Structures are given as structure tokens and as C-alpha cells.
PDB file of C-alpha atoms in Angstrom:
ATOM      1  CA  UNK A  73      -0.660   8.569 -17.256  1.00 79.00           C
ATOM      2  CA  UNK A  74      -1.107   5.017 -16.062  1.00 90.00           C
ATOM      3  CA  UNK A  75      -2.861   2.362 -18.167  1.00 95.00           C
ATOM      4  CA  UNK A  76      -6.339   1.291 -17.124  1.00 96.00           C
ATOM      5  CA  UNK A  77      -6.996  -2.330 -16.257  1.00 97.00           C
ATOM      6  CA  UNK A  78     -10.324  -4.103 -16.283  1.00 96.00           C
ATOM      7  CA  UNK A  79     -11.937  -5.731 -14.490  1.00 97.00           C
ATOM      8  CA  UNK A  80     -10.706  -4.596 -11.080  1.00 96.00           C
ATOM      9  CA  UNK A  81     -11.406  -8.023  -9.611  1.00 97.00           C
ATOM     10  CA  UNK A  82     -12.327 -11.480 -10.845  1.00 96.00           C
ATOM     11  CA  UNK A  83     -13.526 -14.519  -8.918  1.00 97.00           C
ATOM     12  CA  UNK A  84     -13.260 -17.909 -10.587  1.00 95.00           C
ATOM     13  CA  UNK A  85     -13.648 -21.558  -9.827  1.00 96.00           C
ATOM     14  CA  UNK A  86     -10.823 -23.884 -10.770  1.00 96.00           C
ATOM     15  CA  UNK A  87     -10.887 -24.692 -14.454  1.00 94.00           C
ATOM     16  CA  UNK A  88     -12.688 -21.509 -15.512  1.00 95.00           C
ATOM     17  CA  UNK A  89     -11.208 -18.951 -17.900  1.00 95.00           C
ATOM     18  CA  UNK A  90     -10.601 -15.239 -17.461  1.00 95.00           C
ATOM     19  CA  UNK A  91      -9.489 -12.277 -19.550  1.00 96.00           C
ATOM     20  CA  UNK A  92      -7.788  -9.231 -18.089  1.00 97.00           C
ATOM     21  CA  UNK A  93      -7.576  -6.098 -20.183  1.00 98.00           C
ATOM     22  CA  UNK A  94      -5.115  -3.209 -20.206  1.00 97.00           C
ATOM     23  CA  UNK A  95      -5.714   0.016 -22.106  1.00 97.00           C
ATOM     24  CA  UNK A  96      -3.451   3.013 -22.603  1.00 95.00           C
ATOM     25  CA  UNK A  97      -3.992   6.484 -24.004  1.00 94.00           C
ATOM     26  CA  UNK A  98      -0.343   6.624 -25.113  1.00 89.00           C
ATOM     27  CA  UNK A  99       1.354   5.078 -28.121  1.00 88.00           C
ATOM     28  CA  UNK A 100       3.096   1.998 -26.776  1.00 88.00           C
ATOM     29  CA  UNK A 101       6.378   0.247 -27.508  1.00 86.00           C
ATOM     30  CA  UNK A 102       5.657  -2.775 -25.327  1.00 89.00           C
ATOM     31  CA  UNK A 103       3.265  -4.222 -22.784  1.00 93.00           C
ATOM     32  CA  UNK A 104       4.409  -6.333 -19.834  1.00 93.00           C
ATOM     33  CA  UNK A 105       2.299  -8.558 -17.587  1.00 95.00           C
ATOM     34  CA  UNK A 106       3.229  -9.477 -14.009  1.00 95.00           C
ATOM     35  CA  UNK A 107       1.538 -11.410 -11.230  1.00 95.00           C
ATOM     36  CA  UNK A 108       2.034 -10.515  -7.595  1.00 93.00           C
ATOM     37  CA  UNK A 109       0.997 -12.661  -4.664  1.00 94.00           C
ATOM     38  CA  UNK A 110       0.389 -11.035  -1.316  1.00 88.00           C
ATOM     39  CA  UNK A 111       3.645 -10.003   0.337  1.00 85.00           C
ATOM     40  CA  UNK A 112       5.765 -11.182  -2.577  1.00 89.00           C
ATOM     41  CA  UNK A 113       7.591  -9.537  -5.463  1.00 89.00           C
ATOM     42  CA  UNK A 114       5.907  -9.283  -8.871  1.00 92.00           C
ATOM     43  CA  UNK A 115       6.737 -12.181 -11.169  1.00 92.00           C
ATOM     44  CA  UNK A 116       7.156 -11.769 -14.914  1.00 91.00           C
ATOM     45  CA  UNK A 117       4.513 -13.468 -17.065  1.00 93.00           C
ATOM     46  CA  UNK A 118       4.602 -12.035 -20.570  1.00 91.00           C
ATOM     47  CA  UNK A 119       5.969  -9.243 -22.689  1.00 91.00           C
ATOM     48  CA  UNK A 120       4.563  -8.134 -26.017  1.00 91.00           C
ATOM     49  CA  UNK A 121       6.485  -5.806 -28.321  1.00 85.00           C
ATOM     50  CA  UNK A 122       5.182  -3.489 -30.981  1.00 81.00           C
ATOM     51  CA  UNK A 123       5.514  -5.392 -34.233  1.00 80.00           C
ATOM     52  CA  UNK A 124       4.246  -8.690 -32.931  1.00 80.00           C
ATOM     53  CA  UNK A 125       7.116 -10.238 -31.005  1.00 78.00           C
ATOM     54  CA  UNK A 126       6.327 -11.702 -27.646  1.00 79.00           C
ATOM     55  CA  UNK A 127       7.941 -13.720 -24.906  1.00 79.00           C
ATOM     56  CA  UNK A 128       6.455 -15.429 -21.916  1.00 82.00           C
ATOM     57  CA  UNK A 129       5.434 -18.561 -20.114  1.00 77.00           C
ATOM     58  CA  UNK A 130       3.994 -21.422 -22.147  1.00 71.00           C
ATOM     59  CA  UNK A 131       0.757 -21.568 -20.188  1.00 76.00           C
ATOM     60  CA  UNK A 132       0.053 -17.850 -20.482  1.00 84.00           C
ATOM     61  CA  UNK A 133      -1.200 -16.142 -23.608  1.00 92.00           C
ATOM     62  CA  UNK A 134      -1.787 -12.511 -24.384  1.00 94.00           C
ATOM     63  CA  UNK A 135      -2.501 -10.163 -27.239  1.00 94.00           C
ATOM     64  CA  UNK A 136      -1.490  -6.613 -28.090  1.00 94.00           C
ATOM     65  CA  UNK A 137      -3.604  -4.433 -30.372  1.00 93.00           C
ATOM     66  CA  UNK A 138      -1.153  -1.726 -31.460  1.00 89.00           C
ATOM     67  CA  UNK A 139      -3.802   0.407 -33.139  1.00 91.00           C
ATOM     68  CA  UNK A 140      -5.964   0.579 -30.041  1.00 93.00           C
ATOM     69  CA  UNK A 141      -3.051   0.490 -27.539  1.00 93.00           C
ATOM     70  CA  UNK A 142      -4.781  -2.348 -25.751  1.00 96.00           C
ATOM     71  CA  UNK A 143      -3.550  -5.658 -24.416  1.00 96.00           C
ATOM     72  CA  UNK A 144      -5.376  -8.649 -23.027  1.00 96.00           C
ATOM     73  CA  UNK A 145      -4.106 -11.477 -20.845  1.00 96.00           C
ATOM     74  CA  UNK A 146      -5.851 -14.816 -21.258  1.00 95.00           C
ATOM     75  CA  UNK A 147      -5.929 -17.229 -18.340  1.00 93.00           C
ATOM     76  CA  UNK A 148      -7.391 -20.579 -19.334  1.00 91.00           C
ATOM     77  CA  UNK A 149      -8.268 -23.581 -17.195  1.00 92.00           C
ATOM     78  CA  UNK A 150      -7.397 -21.577 -14.088  1.00 92.00           C
ATOM     79  CA  UNK A 151      -5.638 -23.207 -11.156  1.00 93.00           C
ATOM     80  CA  UNK A 152      -5.558 -22.230  -7.499  1.00 95.00           C
ATOM     81  CA  UNK A 153      -1.991 -21.007  -8.029  1.00 94.00           C
ATOM     82  CA  UNK A 154      -3.241 -18.363 -10.474  1.00 95.00           C
ATOM     83  CA  UNK A 155      -4.660 -16.318  -7.610  1.00 96.00           C
ATOM     84  CA  UNK A 156      -2.958 -12.977  -7.122  1.00 96.00           C
ATOM     85  CA  UNK A 157      -2.924  -9.449  -8.437  1.00 95.00           C
ATOM     86  CA  UNK A 158      -2.152  -9.036 -12.111  1.00 96.00           C
ATOM     87  CA  UNK A 159      -0.462  -5.874 -13.306  1.00 95.00           C
ATOM     88  CA  UNK A 160       0.124  -4.669 -16.797  1.00 96.00           C
ATOM     89  CA  UNK A 161       3.073  -2.363 -17.353  1.00 94.00           C
ATOM     90  CA  UNK A 162       3.537  -0.270 -20.452  1.00 92.00           C
ATOM     91  CA  UNK A 163       6.547   1.278 -22.138  1.00 87.00           C
ATOM     92  CA  UNK A 164       5.690   4.294 -24.247  1.00 84.00           C
ATOM     93  CA  UNK A 165       6.865   4.513 -27.819  1.00 71.00           C
ATOM     94  CA  UNK A 166       8.772   7.684 -27.164  1.00 62.00           C
ATOM     95  CA  UNK A 167      12.143   6.356 -28.272  1.00 59.00           C
ATOM     96  CA  UNK A 168      15.384   7.626 -26.823  1.00 57.00           C
ATOM     97  CA  UNK A 169      15.713   6.799 -23.158  1.00 54.00           C
ATOM     98  CA  UNK A 170      12.229   5.536 -22.455  1.00 60.00           C
ATOM     99  CA  UNK A 171      12.793   1.814 -22.771  1.00 67.00           C
ATOM    100  CA  UNK A 172      13.280   1.201 -19.106  1.00 68.00           C
ATOM    101  CA  UNK A 173      10.309   3.061 -17.728  1.00 80.00           C
ATOM    102  CA  UNK A 174       7.353   0.817 -16.983  1.00 87.00           C
ATOM    103  CA  UNK A 175       4.097   2.523 -16.098  1.00 90.00           C
ATOM    104  CA  UNK A 176       1.874   0.069 -14.268  1.00 93.00           C
ATOM    105  CA  UNK A 177      -1.887  -0.227 -14.171  1.00 94.00           C
ATOM    106  CA  UNK A 178      -3.744  -0.329 -10.884  1.00 94.00           C
ATOM    107  CA  UNK A 179      -3.938  -4.116 -10.904  1.00 95.00           C
ATOM    108  CA  UNK A 180      -6.625  -6.795 -11.238  1.00 96.00           C
ATOM    109  CA  UNK A 181      -7.240  -9.064  -8.262  1.00 96.00           C
ATOM    110  CA  UNK A 182      -7.849 -12.644  -9.356  1.00 97.00           C
ATOM    111  CA  UNK A 183      -9.202 -15.181  -6.884  1.00 97.00           C
ATOM    112  CA  UNK A 184      -9.531 -18.829  -7.831  1.00 96.00           C
ATOM    113  CA  UNK A 185     -11.643 -21.057  -5.598  1.00 95.00           C
ATOM    114  CA  UNK A 186     -11.639 -24.885  -5.530  1.00 94.00           C
TER     115      UNK A 186
ATOM    116  CA  UNK B  39      23.552 -14.070  -7.321  1.00 52.00           C
ATOM    117  CA  UNK B  40      20.550 -16.116  -8.276  1.00 79.00           C
ATOM    118  CA  UNK B  41      18.126 -13.225  -8.093  1.00 92.00           C
ATOM    119  CA  UNK B  42      17.721  -9.587  -7.184  1.00 95.00           C
ATOM    120  CA  UNK B  43      18.361  -8.979  -3.506  1.00 95.00           C
ATOM    121  CA  UNK B  44      17.425  -5.970  -1.410  1.00 96.00           C
ATOM    122  CA  UNK B  45      18.349  -4.876   2.067  1.00 96.00           C
ATOM    123  CA  UNK B  46      17.088  -4.270   4.596  1.00 97.00           C
ATOM    124  CA  UNK B  47      13.853  -6.213   4.198  1.00 95.00           C
ATOM    125  CA  UNK B  48      12.172  -3.953   6.737  1.00 96.00           C
ATOM    126  CA  UNK B  49      13.075  -0.484   7.935  1.00 97.00           C
ATOM    127  CA  UNK B  50      11.305   1.515  10.598  1.00 98.00           C
ATOM    128  CA  UNK B  51      12.463   5.082  11.015  1.00 97.00           C
ATOM    129  CA  UNK B  52      11.369   8.295  12.614  1.00 97.00           C
ATOM    130  CA  UNK B  53      10.104  11.230  10.644  1.00 97.00           C
ATOM    131  CA  UNK B  54      12.976  13.475   9.594  1.00 97.00           C
ATOM    132  CA  UNK B  55      15.645  10.773   9.538  1.00 98.00           C
ATOM    133  CA  UNK B  56      17.546   9.725   6.425  1.00 98.00           C
ATOM    134  CA  UNK B  57      17.392   6.159   5.116  1.00 98.00           C
ATOM    135  CA  UNK B  58      19.373   4.163   2.589  1.00 98.00           C
ATOM    136  CA  UNK B  59      17.937   1.223   0.707  1.00 98.00           C
ATOM    137  CA  UNK B  60      20.211  -1.176  -1.144  1.00 98.00           C
ATOM    138  CA  UNK B  61      19.668  -3.243  -4.266  1.00 98.00           C
ATOM    139  CA  UNK B  62      21.915  -5.984  -5.677  1.00 97.00           C
ATOM    140  CA  UNK B  63      20.797  -6.814  -9.211  1.00 96.00           C
ATOM    141  CA  UNK B  64      21.239 -10.095 -11.028  1.00 94.00           C
ATOM    142  CA  UNK B  65      24.849 -10.436 -12.100  1.00 92.00           C
ATOM    143  CA  UNK B  66      25.368  -9.161 -15.631  1.00 90.00           C
ATOM    144  CA  UNK B  67      22.148  -7.159 -15.787  1.00 92.00           C
ATOM    145  CA  UNK B  68      22.924  -3.729 -17.135  1.00 90.00           C
ATOM    146  CA  UNK B  69      19.596  -2.089 -16.376  1.00 91.00           C
ATOM    147  CA  UNK B  70      18.258  -1.433 -12.883  1.00 94.00           C
ATOM    148  CA  UNK B  71      14.958   0.089 -11.793  1.00 94.00           C
ATOM    149  CA  UNK B  72      13.420   1.384  -8.602  1.00 96.00           C
ATOM    150  CA  UNK B  73       9.667   1.324  -7.976  1.00 96.00           C
ATOM    151  CA  UNK B  74       7.486   2.196  -5.024  1.00 96.00           C
ATOM    152  CA  UNK B  75       4.308   0.385  -3.991  1.00 93.00           C
ATOM    153  CA  UNK B  76       2.054   1.942  -1.422  1.00 90.00           C
ATOM    154  CA  UNK B  77      -0.441  -0.163   0.521  1.00 80.00           C
ATOM    155  CA  UNK B  78      -2.978  -1.693  -1.860  1.00 74.00           C
ATOM    156  CA  UNK B  79      -1.670   0.337  -4.779  1.00 77.00           C
ATOM    157  CA  UNK B  80       0.103  -0.399  -8.027  1.00 82.00           C
ATOM    158  CA  UNK B  81       3.764   0.076  -8.715  1.00 90.00           C
ATOM    159  CA  UNK B  82       5.065   3.596  -9.207  1.00 93.00           C
ATOM    160  CA  UNK B  83       8.225   4.108 -11.277  1.00 92.00           C
ATOM    161  CA  UNK B  84      10.964   6.083  -9.545  1.00 95.00           C
ATOM    162  CA  UNK B  85      14.214   5.857 -11.523  1.00 94.00           C
ATOM    163  CA  UNK B  86      15.983   3.753 -14.121  1.00 90.00           C
ATOM    164  CA  UNK B  87      19.718   3.103 -14.511  1.00 92.00           C
ATOM    165  CA  UNK B  88      21.538   1.930 -17.603  1.00 89.00           C
ATOM    166  CA  UNK B  89      24.976   1.053 -16.327  1.00 90.00           C
ATOM    167  CA  UNK B  90      25.881   3.758 -13.828  1.00 92.00           C
ATOM    168  CA  UNK B  91      23.914   6.539 -15.464  1.00 91.00           C
ATOM    169  CA  UNK B  92      20.243   7.357 -14.939  1.00 90.00           C
ATOM    170  CA  UNK B  93      18.587   8.236 -18.269  1.00 83.00           C
ATOM    171  CA  UNK B  94      15.207   8.568 -16.594  1.00 85.00           C
ATOM    172  CA  UNK B  95      14.711   9.832 -13.065  1.00 89.00           C
ATOM    173  CA  UNK B  96      11.359  11.410 -13.761  1.00 88.00           C
ATOM    174  CA  UNK B  97       9.557   9.370 -11.102  1.00 92.00           C
ATOM    175  CA  UNK B  98      11.489  10.622  -8.088  1.00 95.00           C
ATOM    176  CA  UNK B  99       8.771  12.395  -6.065  1.00 93.00           C
ATOM    177  CA  UNK B 100      10.938  15.177  -4.616  1.00 94.00           C
ATOM    178  CA  UNK B 101      14.515  16.317  -4.181  1.00 95.00           C
ATOM    179  CA  UNK B 102      14.610  14.377  -0.916  1.00 97.00           C
ATOM    180  CA  UNK B 103      14.940  11.244  -3.046  1.00 97.00           C
ATOM    181  CA  UNK B 104      18.196  10.334  -4.774  1.00 97.00           C
ATOM    182  CA  UNK B 105      19.790   7.194  -6.119  1.00 97.00           C
ATOM    183  CA  UNK B 106      23.131   6.087  -7.375  1.00 96.00           C
ATOM    184  CA  UNK B 107      24.607   3.017  -8.923  1.00 96.00           C
ATOM    185  CA  UNK B 108      28.261   2.098  -8.782  1.00 92.00           C
ATOM    186  CA  UNK B 109      30.330  -0.376 -10.769  1.00 90.00           C
ATOM    187  CA  UNK B 110      27.328  -1.131 -12.918  1.00 86.00           C
ATOM    188  CA  UNK B 111      26.009  -3.245 -10.092  1.00 93.00           C
ATOM    189  CA  UNK B 112      24.781  -2.241  -6.625  1.00 96.00           C
ATOM    190  CA  UNK B 113      22.365   0.656  -6.318  1.00 98.00           C
ATOM    191  CA  UNK B 114      21.392   2.723  -3.309  1.00 98.00           C
ATOM    192  CA  UNK B 115      18.181   4.708  -2.982  1.00 98.00           C
ATOM    193  CA  UNK B 116      18.459   7.449  -0.378  1.00 98.00           C
ATOM    194  CA  UNK B 117      15.540   9.277   1.163  1.00 98.00           C
ATOM    195  CA  UNK B 118      16.439  12.334   3.186  1.00 98.00           C
ATOM    196  CA  UNK B 119      14.268  13.865   5.915  1.00 98.00           C
ATOM    197  CA  UNK B 120      11.734  11.073   5.647  1.00 98.00           C
ATOM    198  CA  UNK B 121       8.033  11.883   5.850  1.00 97.00           C
ATOM    199  CA  UNK B 122       5.127   9.615   6.763  1.00 96.00           C
ATOM    200  CA  UNK B 123       3.929   9.612   3.164  1.00 94.00           C
ATOM    201  CA  UNK B 124       7.218   7.938   2.211  1.00 96.00           C
ATOM    202  CA  UNK B 125       6.010   4.751   3.927  1.00 96.00           C
ATOM    203  CA  UNK B 126       5.740   2.075   1.237  1.00 96.00           C
ATOM    204  CA  UNK B 127       7.435  -1.008  -0.163  1.00 96.00           C
ATOM    205  CA  UNK B 128      10.377  -0.035  -2.326  1.00 97.00           C
ATOM    206  CA  UNK B 129      11.034  -2.553  -5.067  1.00 96.00           C
ATOM    207  CA  UNK B 130      14.108  -2.915  -7.193  1.00 97.00           C
ATOM    208  CA  UNK B 131      14.206  -4.753 -10.516  1.00 95.00           C
ATOM    209  CA  UNK B 132      16.901  -5.513 -13.062  1.00 94.00           C
ATOM    210  CA  UNK B 133      16.975  -6.576 -16.670  1.00 91.00           C
ATOM    211  CA  UNK B 134      19.683  -7.907 -18.934  1.00 87.00           C
ATOM    212  CA  UNK B 135      19.462  -5.047 -21.394  1.00 73.00           C
ATOM    213  CA  UNK B 136      17.138  -2.187 -22.101  1.00 67.00           C
ATOM    214  CA  UNK B 137      16.821  -0.656 -25.532  1.00 66.00           C
ATOM    215  CA  UNK B 138      15.284  -0.893 -28.985  1.00 62.00           C
ATOM    216  CA  UNK B 139      13.917  -4.334 -29.803  1.00 60.00           C
ATOM    217  CA  UNK B 140      14.914  -5.674 -26.413  1.00 65.00           C
ATOM    218  CA  UNK B 141      12.406  -7.512 -24.318  1.00 68.00           C
ATOM    219  CA  UNK B 142      13.425  -5.698 -21.175  1.00 76.00           C
ATOM    220  CA  UNK B 143      12.060  -8.495 -19.019  1.00 85.00           C
ATOM    221  CA  UNK B 144      12.383  -7.147 -15.496  1.00 90.00           C
ATOM    222  CA  UNK B 145      13.114  -9.350 -12.477  1.00 92.00           C
ATOM    223  CA  UNK B 146      12.019  -7.957  -9.148  1.00 94.00           C
ATOM    224  CA  UNK B 147      13.619  -8.207  -5.747  1.00 95.00           C
ATOM    225  CA  UNK B 148      11.619  -8.908  -2.578  1.00 93.00           C
ATOM    226  CA  UNK B 149      11.433  -5.238  -1.655  1.00 95.00           C
ATOM    227  CA  UNK B 150      12.160  -3.127   1.403  1.00 97.00           C
ATOM    228  CA  UNK B 151       9.171  -2.231   3.545  1.00 96.00           C
ATOM    229  CA  UNK B 152       9.750   1.290   4.862  1.00 97.00           C
ATOM    230  CA  UNK B 153       7.680   2.585   7.750  1.00 97.00           C
ATOM    231  CA  UNK B 154       8.078   6.198   8.812  1.00 97.00           C
ATOM    232  CA  UNK B 155       6.669   6.911  12.253  1.00 96.00           C
TER     233      UNK B 155
END
């Protein structure tokens, strides 16, 4: 079952902030965030592991609430280049061979205007 | 290579034909993944390779879909007797490792746009 993202779409002006949420009904091992521009491949932004470790770009921040199986991506002082579709991908905490399987949310379309 | 490459970039085929899609992962990446993205939709997991074996192929939609990986590098996704609903962008990704306590950061290729007429 895929995670649920909210909101489905966000419109911002340059410099404004946004939060994109990702919620799963499954126990999670990790949450990944990607941004995809139209016609391009998804680009890695951030990964958050169960237990608190995380890795990502300096200008991107995110949180992972392990008890609620929820993650949020924080975009501050948005720039025009932030426009795109943001996907969260989750890896379930099923152990064994499940580490490679990312289940993606339906995406959040972010548009930043000048 | 510098990144994940896929070929062809576009493929138009007739219903009922077989197609092969190729993925060259980043050199040294042991894990390789195939996803499918239909128009305006999210990414759908198809199969995951660790080395040459596929621990998880649960996302393959039917037995018309198969994939293999050789030499721990190149992978081929084959779709037999293509149907119109197979039309989508097929994305390949690779990661350095995949396992407990690994970040499993996945790098995506540009995709192959498959159109079945």
C-alpha cells in the first residue's frame, strides 16, 4: 500500500516556505524524498532511517516520526528551481530482502512563482 | 559511467511485439531497481536486483514481464506480447549497497518511454 502525500499541490512565491507530508500505514525502515522535474528523472533529496540517521542536501531538511510512520519535507526560502513534483518513497521495516523496495507516494506538485 | 544510462530513450512498438529495455547502472553499484511511471502517476516498483539475483520481483505486473542482470552490471527488462496498458516510462535506478543500516540512496536513469500502439 502506497504512502499518502499531502498536499497534492502547492503554489508559492519565491522566498515562501512549504511543508510536504508523507504518511504510511506500514512500519517503516526508511523514508526517501525525491524531486522530479517534467520529463526528467527523479533526483535524490533526502533519506531518513529508523533510529534517527539521515542524509541529504544541505539546503533540504526533513523529519521522520517513527511512532506515527510520518515524514515531512521542509522547503524554506523557496527558489524558482524548487518547482517540480516531490515524491516520498518508503521502505517497510520487514527485514530480510525488503531493503531495496521503495514504495512511492502519488507526488506533490510544487510551483514557485517569481 | 558518470550516471545511470538507459536505452533506448524512446520505443514505439505494436501491440503483441516483444521489447527489451536496457539499463547500465553506475559502476560499482551492487543494487539495481526497475520502476514504471505511467502518465501523471507516481513511480511503481517492479523488481530489485542485488548483484545478479532478484530478491524482490513482487512488482512485476504479469508473467509477460521478466528481467535479468548479468555480471553484476547491465540489466535488461523484457516485456513479451506488449499491450497498450504497458505504455509508460520505465525507469532504472542503482545504489551502492542495499541492506541493514545502509542509506540505499538510489540514482535514477533518464528512463525509456515505451509507447504501445
